Amino acid sequence: MYVRVRVPATSANLGPGFDVAGLAVTLYNTFTFELLDEGLQILGCPEQFANKDNMTYQAFDEAAKEVGLDYKGVRIITSGDVPYTRGLGSSSTCIVAGIVAAYAFKDRYEDRQDILELATKIEGHPDNVAPAIFGGMTVSVMEDHKVTTLSLPIKNDYRFVALIPPFTLSTAKARAVLPNTLERADAIKNVSHLALMVASLINGYDQGLKLGFKDRLHQPYRGKLIKNYFPIMDVLEKDDKILGAYLSGAGPTIMAMIKAEDDKGVVRIKEELGELIEGWKVEKLELDT
Ligand code: HSE
């Protein structure tokens, strides 16, 4: 018997919603789990990740203990399109897949709240794992070990243009540059932008998005780690058809939002950015619901 889990990529923070807001997009990783009589086999990923420290295996093993799945060995086959360490939630796909698989072997794959809480414990924050589990856009609040997640409807039909650089940025490095304290004025700014961003997406108030995606908590600091980040954001800001842009998760991917009917959007963005994104991959994605 085997279990196959397909998990979407996610774009976290959405500007001001640091560690809180995220959404799932149409890029996927797929994981197949098969219980064995003994041993651990991990196939389909680079050799340095094919051992017991593998994130998918670690999550599977922890979830197996939680649900009382007494297994002797497991084979995990991974495949998919979510790029590693680019701010599109590749680690969350591994964590969520490992947990869902262990729950599925015990017929508990619908226990999403338990899956969410274990995934959040392993990842450290819920903003990638929540949309990976529930789909769509989510906002999550952590209080002690309890995670409260709301799935929110996005009113208009948008496309998400992911500008994916050829270089990586680890979440640890991108978190290390953030200040430990925030001025009250900056905190107020962040709260107000988060409220505007969420309200604009729910109500289809497109004019609110450019302002809504701004923040004072992480993007100004992380931008310095990403080649051409500030000039790219300036170009995107000036294009009236771009509804808004933000750093996806911890970066380095930059996400630009356009309307579904803007079918020339990707070509226009590539032309406008030209050499600034030389060597970058540009993917037009939809919301995964
Ligand atoms: N909220 C997280 C961060 C997402 O920005 O560090 C990346 O894991």
Tab-separated table of C-alpha atoms and ligand atoms in Angstrom:
chain	number	residue	atom	x	y	z
A	1	MET	CA	0.000	0.000	0.000
A	2	TYR	CA	1.255	3.468	-0.778
A	3	VAL	CA	0.184	7.061	-0.160
A	4	ARG	CA	0.736	9.859	-2.672
A	5	VAL	CA	0.566	13.497	-1.558
A	6	ARG	CA	0.679	16.522	-3.861
A	7	VAL	CA	1.440	19.798	-2.091
A	8	PRO	CA	1.313	23.293	-3.629
A	9	ALA	CA	4.008	25.932	-3.476
A	10	THR	CA	3.166	28.860	-1.238
A	11	SER	CA	3.940	32.534	-1.160
A	12	ALA	CA	4.136	33.791	2.411
A	13	ASN	CA	3.975	37.188	4.133
A	14	LEU	CA	2.221	39.005	1.236
A	15	GLY	CA	4.190	42.095	2.232
A	16	PRO	CA	3.163	43.170	5.741
A	17	GLY	CA	1.783	39.806	6.956
A	18	PHE	CA	5.125	38.516	8.249
A	19	ASP	CA	4.688	34.961	9.614
A	20	VAL	CA	0.897	35.446	9.341
A	21	ALA	CA	-0.419	35.592	5.760
A	22	GLY	CA	0.200	33.315	2.798
A	23	LEU	CA	-1.372	31.830	-0.285
A	24	ALA	CA	-1.038	28.657	-2.328
A	25	VAL	CA	-0.085	28.797	-6.003
A	26	THR	CA	-0.181	26.380	-8.916
A	27	LEU	CA	3.289	24.829	-8.684
A	28	TYR	CA	3.499	21.439	-6.986
A	29	ASN	CA	5.724	18.822	-5.400
A	30	THR	CA	4.534	15.220	-5.280
A	31	PHE	CA	5.631	12.651	-2.707
A	32	THR	CA	4.937	8.914	-2.719
A	33	PHE	CA	5.311	6.930	0.510
A	34	GLU	CA	5.427	3.145	0.731
A	35	LEU	CA	5.909	1.219	3.966
A	36	LEU	CA	8.736	-1.350	3.834
A	37	ASP	CA	9.733	-4.289	6.021
A	38	GLU	CA	12.936	-2.413	6.884
A	39	GLY	CA	15.189	0.527	5.991
A	40	LEU	CA	14.849	4.019	4.600
A	41	GLN	CA	14.921	4.760	0.876
A	42	ILE	CA	14.660	8.310	-0.409
A	43	LEU	CA	14.540	8.702	-4.155
A	44	GLY	CA	14.190	11.639	-6.518
A	45	CYS	CA	16.139	14.258	-4.568
A	46	PRO	CA	19.838	15.229	-4.586
A	47	GLU	CA	21.999	12.601	-2.862
A	48	GLN	CA	22.979	14.884	0.025
A	49	PHE	CA	19.311	14.998	1.092
A	50	ALA	CA	18.691	11.253	0.763
A	51	ASN	CA	19.343	10.295	4.392
A	52	LYS	CA	17.598	10.248	7.747
A	53	ASP	CA	17.967	14.025	8.143
A	54	ASN	CA	15.703	14.494	5.111
A	55	MET	CA	12.979	16.983	6.033
A	56	THR	CA	10.150	14.909	4.558
A	57	TYR	CA	11.299	11.807	6.414
A	58	GLN	CA	11.763	13.720	9.673
A	59	ALA	CA	8.207	15.093	9.439
A	60	PHE	CA	6.867	11.641	8.530
A	61	ASP	CA	8.650	10.044	11.472
A	62	GLU	CA	7.475	12.682	13.951
A	63	ALA	CA	3.889	12.411	12.701
A	64	ALA	CA	4.107	8.588	12.783
A	65	LYS	CA	4.985	8.795	16.492
A	66	GLU	CA	2.115	11.211	17.081
A	67	VAL	CA	-0.515	9.016	15.388
A	68	GLY	CA	0.931	5.707	16.624
A	69	LEU	CA	1.980	4.401	13.199
A	70	ASP	CA	4.329	1.519	13.957
A	71	TYR	CA	6.396	1.171	10.780
A	72	LYS	CA	9.625	-0.711	10.118
A	73	GLY	CA	10.827	1.067	6.999
A	74	VAL	CA	9.668	3.524	4.369
A	75	ARG	CA	10.382	4.472	0.767
A	76	ILE	CA	9.835	8.125	-0.159
A	77	ILE	CA	9.868	9.194	-3.801
A	78	THR	CA	9.841	12.937	-4.438
A	79	SER	CA	9.296	14.901	-7.624
A	80	GLY	CA	8.016	18.321	-8.577
A	81	ASP	CA	8.518	21.871	-9.713
A	82	VAL	CA	8.824	23.940	-6.541
A	83	PRO	CA	12.343	25.421	-6.551
A	84	TYR	CA	14.491	24.968	-3.423
A	85	THR	CA	15.296	27.941	-1.156
A	86	ARG	CA	13.624	30.551	-3.342
A	87	GLY	CA	10.808	31.763	-1.076
A	88	LEU	CA	8.111	29.521	-2.538
A	89	GLY	CA	7.625	27.173	0.403
A	90	SER	CA	9.587	24.143	-0.791
A	91	SER	CA	10.350	23.102	2.824
A	92	SER	CA	6.677	23.362	3.675
A	93	THR	CA	5.804	20.967	0.863
A	94	CYS	CA	8.182	18.418	2.452
A	95	ILE	CA	6.893	18.923	5.994
A	96	VAL	CA	3.215	18.850	5.028
A	97	ALA	CA	3.673	15.797	2.792
A	98	GLY	CA	5.477	13.827	5.513
A	99	ILE	CA	2.801	14.573	8.099
A	100	VAL	CA	-0.178	14.006	5.778
A	101	ALA	CA	1.281	10.656	4.685
A	102	ALA	CA	1.692	9.370	8.259
A	103	TYR	CA	-1.844	10.542	9.078
A	104	ALA	CA	-3.135	8.916	5.872
A	105	PHE	CA	-1.635	5.524	6.794
A	106	LYS	CA	-3.811	5.766	9.930
A	107	ASP	CA	-6.835	7.032	7.946
A	108	ARG	CA	-6.551	10.427	9.613
A	109	TYR	CA	-5.615	12.631	6.638
A	110	GLU	CA	-8.708	14.783	7.212
A	111	ASP	CA	-7.525	15.868	10.681
A	112	ARG	CA	-6.281	19.145	9.269
A	113	GLN	CA	-6.060	21.074	12.523
A	114	ASP	CA	-3.726	18.448	14.031
A	115	ILE	CA	-1.707	18.356	10.801
A	116	LEU	CA	-1.479	22.175	10.826
A	117	GLU	CA	-0.287	22.305	14.416
A	118	LEU	CA	2.425	19.708	13.951
A	119	ALA	CA	3.538	21.319	10.657
A	120	THR	CA	3.717	24.715	12.363
A	121	LYS	CA	5.721	23.257	15.239
A	122	ILE	CA	8.250	21.788	12.798
A	123	GLU	CA	8.443	24.847	10.495
A	124	GLY	CA	8.356	27.389	13.332
A	125	HIS	CA	5.676	29.600	11.756
A	126	PRO	CA	2.348	28.839	10.056
A	127	ASP	CA	2.268	31.168	7.035
A	128	ASN	CA	3.569	28.624	4.474
A	129	VAL	CA	2.186	25.393	5.898
A	130	ALA	CA	-1.368	26.762	6.388
A	131	PRO	CA	-2.053	27.571	2.708
A	132	ALA	CA	-0.186	24.387	1.710
A	133	ILE	CA	-2.737	22.419	3.784
A	134	PHE	CA	-5.918	24.444	3.190
A	135	GLY	CA	-5.258	26.030	-0.242
A	136	GLY	CA	-6.175	29.612	-1.166
A	137	MET	CA	-5.190	32.531	1.049
A	138	THR	CA	-4.860	32.060	4.784
A	139	VAL	CA	-4.104	34.168	7.814
A	140	SER	CA	-2.905	32.425	10.949
A	141	VAL	CA	-2.381	33.416	14.550
A	142	MET	CA	-0.160	31.407	16.906
A	143	GLU	CA	-0.845	31.441	20.614
A	144	ASP	CA	1.325	29.026	22.604
A	145	HIS	CA	0.934	25.783	20.620
A	146	LYS	CA	-2.500	26.612	19.257
A	147	VAL	CA	-2.757	27.833	15.682
A	148	THR	CA	-5.894	29.608	14.522
A	149	THR	CA	-6.100	29.721	10.739
A	150	LEU	CA	-8.754	31.373	8.620
A	151	SER	CA	-9.091	30.677	4.898
A	152	LEU	CA	-10.106	33.914	3.206
A	153	PRO	CA	-11.741	34.347	-0.186
A	154	ILE	CA	-9.886	36.424	-2.773
A	155	LYS	CA	-12.560	38.252	-4.748
A	156	ASN	CA	-10.930	38.991	-8.105
A	157	ASP	CA	-9.208	36.659	-10.518
A	158	TYR	CA	-5.500	37.448	-10.298
A	159	ARG	CA	-2.340	35.990	-11.739
A	160	PHE	CA	0.880	35.840	-9.750
A	161	VAL	CA	4.016	36.507	-11.772
A	162	ALA	CA	6.891	34.903	-9.875
A	163	LEU	CA	10.303	36.413	-10.661
A	164	ILE	CA	12.620	33.632	-9.520
A	165	PRO	CA	16.348	34.465	-9.368
A	166	PRO	CA	19.045	31.918	-10.209
A	167	PHE	CA	20.512	32.345	-6.700
A	168	THR	CA	19.167	31.038	-3.385
A	169	LEU	CA	18.559	32.770	-0.052
A	170	SER	CA	18.164	30.682	3.068
A	171	THR	CA	15.328	31.571	5.414
A	172	ALA	CA	17.794	31.529	8.334
A	173	LYS	CA	19.980	34.156	6.667
A	174	ALA	CA	16.954	36.231	5.663
A	175	ARG	CA	15.636	36.142	9.258
A	176	ALA	CA	19.042	36.971	10.745
A	177	VAL	CA	19.073	40.449	9.158
A	178	LEU	CA	15.770	41.502	10.718
A	179	PRO	CA	15.810	43.897	13.672
A	180	ASN	CA	14.787	42.498	17.056
A	181	THR	CA	12.643	45.507	17.915
A	182	LEU	CA	10.486	47.818	15.859
A	183	GLU	CA	9.721	51.514	16.340
A	184	ARG	CA	6.089	52.093	17.258
A	185	ALA	CA	5.529	54.114	14.052
A	186	ASP	CA	6.799	51.189	11.965
A	187	ALA	CA	4.621	48.722	13.873
A	188	ILE	CA	1.556	50.903	13.258
A	189	LYS	CA	2.462	51.142	9.580
A	190	ASN	CA	2.691	47.356	9.324
A	191	VAL	CA	-0.632	46.760	11.037
A	192	SER	CA	-2.353	49.308	8.785
A	193	HIS	CA	-0.826	47.888	5.591
A	194	LEU	CA	-1.788	44.348	6.612
A	195	ALA	CA	-5.389	45.429	7.226
A	196	LEU	CA	-5.497	47.242	3.864
A	197	MET	CA	-3.916	44.315	1.990
A	198	VAL	CA	-6.314	41.703	3.418
A	199	ALA	CA	-9.388	43.934	3.018
A	200	SER	CA	-8.400	44.780	-0.577
A	201	LEU	CA	-7.993	41.121	-1.562
A	202	ILE	CA	-11.290	40.115	0.029
A	203	ASN	CA	-13.246	43.041	-1.411
A	204	GLY	CA	-11.586	43.242	-4.832
A	205	TYR	CA	-10.284	46.748	-4.064
A	206	ASP	CA	-7.386	46.582	-6.521
A	207	GLN	CA	-6.336	50.198	-5.872
A	208	GLY	CA	-5.415	49.215	-2.310
A	209	LEU	CA	-2.906	46.521	-3.194
A	210	LYS	CA	0.215	48.515	-4.112
A	211	LEU	CA	0.055	50.350	-0.803
A	212	GLY	CA	-1.172	47.242	1.014
A	213	PHE	CA	1.898	45.168	0.095
A	214	LYS	CA	4.348	47.654	1.616
A	215	ASP	CA	5.858	46.858	4.999
A	216	ARG	CA	8.431	48.064	7.496
A	217	LEU	CA	9.265	44.751	9.104
A	218	HIS	CA	11.195	42.616	6.649
A	219	GLN	CA	11.223	43.723	3.004
A	220	PRO	CA	13.410	46.832	3.492
A	221	TYR	CA	16.052	44.681	5.266
A	222	ARG	CA	15.888	41.599	3.074
A	223	GLY	CA	15.884	43.648	-0.102
A	224	LYS	CA	19.559	44.448	0.575
A	225	LEU	CA	20.413	40.738	0.297
A	226	ILE	CA	18.856	40.403	-3.163
A	227	LYS	CA	20.623	41.645	-6.258
A	228	ASN	CA	18.564	44.324	-8.066
A	229	TYR	CA	15.666	44.084	-5.587
A	230	PHE	CA	15.142	47.851	-5.165
A	231	PRO	CA	15.415	48.806	-8.877
A	232	ILE	CA	13.093	45.906	-9.762
A	233	MET	CA	10.510	47.073	-7.198
A	234	ASP	CA	10.757	50.637	-8.577
A	235	VAL	CA	9.989	49.429	-12.108
A	236	LEU	CA	7.061	47.286	-10.916
A	237	GLU	CA	5.682	50.218	-8.873
A	238	LYS	CA	5.561	52.434	-11.982
A	239	ASP	CA	3.603	49.956	-14.155
A	240	ASP	CA	-0.070	50.915	-13.703
A	241	LYS	CA	-1.266	47.479	-14.740
A	242	ILE	CA	0.698	45.755	-12.001
A	243	LEU	CA	-1.564	45.673	-8.974
A	244	GLY	CA	1.245	45.228	-6.490
A	245	ALA	CA	4.483	43.395	-5.779
A	246	TYR	CA	6.082	41.880	-2.716
A	247	LEU	CA	8.919	39.638	-1.628
A	248	SER	CA	7.631	36.061	-1.623
A	249	GLY	CA	8.296	34.496	1.790
A	250	ALA	CA	11.874	35.084	2.863
A	251	GLY	CA	12.829	35.723	-0.790
A	252	PRO	CA	14.627	35.913	-3.084
A	253	THR	CA	11.589	35.434	-5.382
A	254	ILE	CA	9.633	38.612	-6.064
A	255	MET	CA	5.914	38.232	-6.772
A	256	ALA	CA	4.032	40.689	-8.992
A	257	MET	CA	0.245	40.548	-9.168
A	258	ILE	CA	-1.737	41.264	-12.311
A	259	LYS	CA	-5.363	40.814	-13.355
A	260	ALA	CA	-6.225	37.554	-15.149
A	261	GLU	CA	-7.267	39.495	-18.251
A	262	ASP	CA	-3.862	41.224	-18.496
A	263	ASP	CA	-2.654	38.522	-20.882
A	264	LYS	CA	0.341	40.556	-22.059
A	265	GLY	CA	1.464	41.092	-18.463
A	266	VAL	CA	4.323	38.604	-18.410
A	267	VAL	CA	5.819	39.814	-21.691
A	268	ARG	CA	5.481	43.436	-20.560
A	269	ILE	CA	7.102	42.764	-17.182
A	270	LYS	CA	10.033	40.954	-18.820
A	271	GLU	CA	10.534	43.848	-21.247
A	272	GLU	CA	10.316	46.498	-18.541
A	273	LEU	CA	12.767	44.701	-16.274
A	274	GLY	CA	15.165	43.657	-19.056
A	275	GLU	CA	18.697	43.168	-17.766
A	276	LEU	CA	17.628	43.523	-14.135
A	277	ILE	CA	16.266	39.975	-14.283
A	278	GLU	CA	18.767	38.446	-16.673
A	279	GLY	CA	19.022	34.722	-15.882
A	280	TRP	CA	15.864	34.803	-13.729
A	281	LYS	CA	12.934	32.472	-14.371
A	282	VAL	CA	9.513	34.061	-14.797
A	283	GLU	CA	6.474	31.871	-14.004
A	284	LYS	CA	2.844	32.929	-14.342
A	285	LEU	CA	0.890	31.206	-11.583
A	286	GLU	CA	-2.690	31.054	-10.374
A	287	LEU	CA	-4.130	30.770	-6.905
A	288	ASP	CA	-4.425	27.106	-5.868
A	289	THR	CA	-7.690	26.642	-4.043
B	1	HSE	N1	7.442	34.087	7.277
B	1	HSE	C1	8.647	33.420	6.918
B	1	HSE	C2	9.748	34.431	6.774
B	1	HSE	C3	8.439	32.688	5.622
B	1	HSE	O1	9.501	35.451	6.120
B	1	HSE	O2	10.831	34.249	7.313
B	1	HSE	C4	9.648	31.938	5.146
B	1	HSE	O3	9.771	30.706	5.758
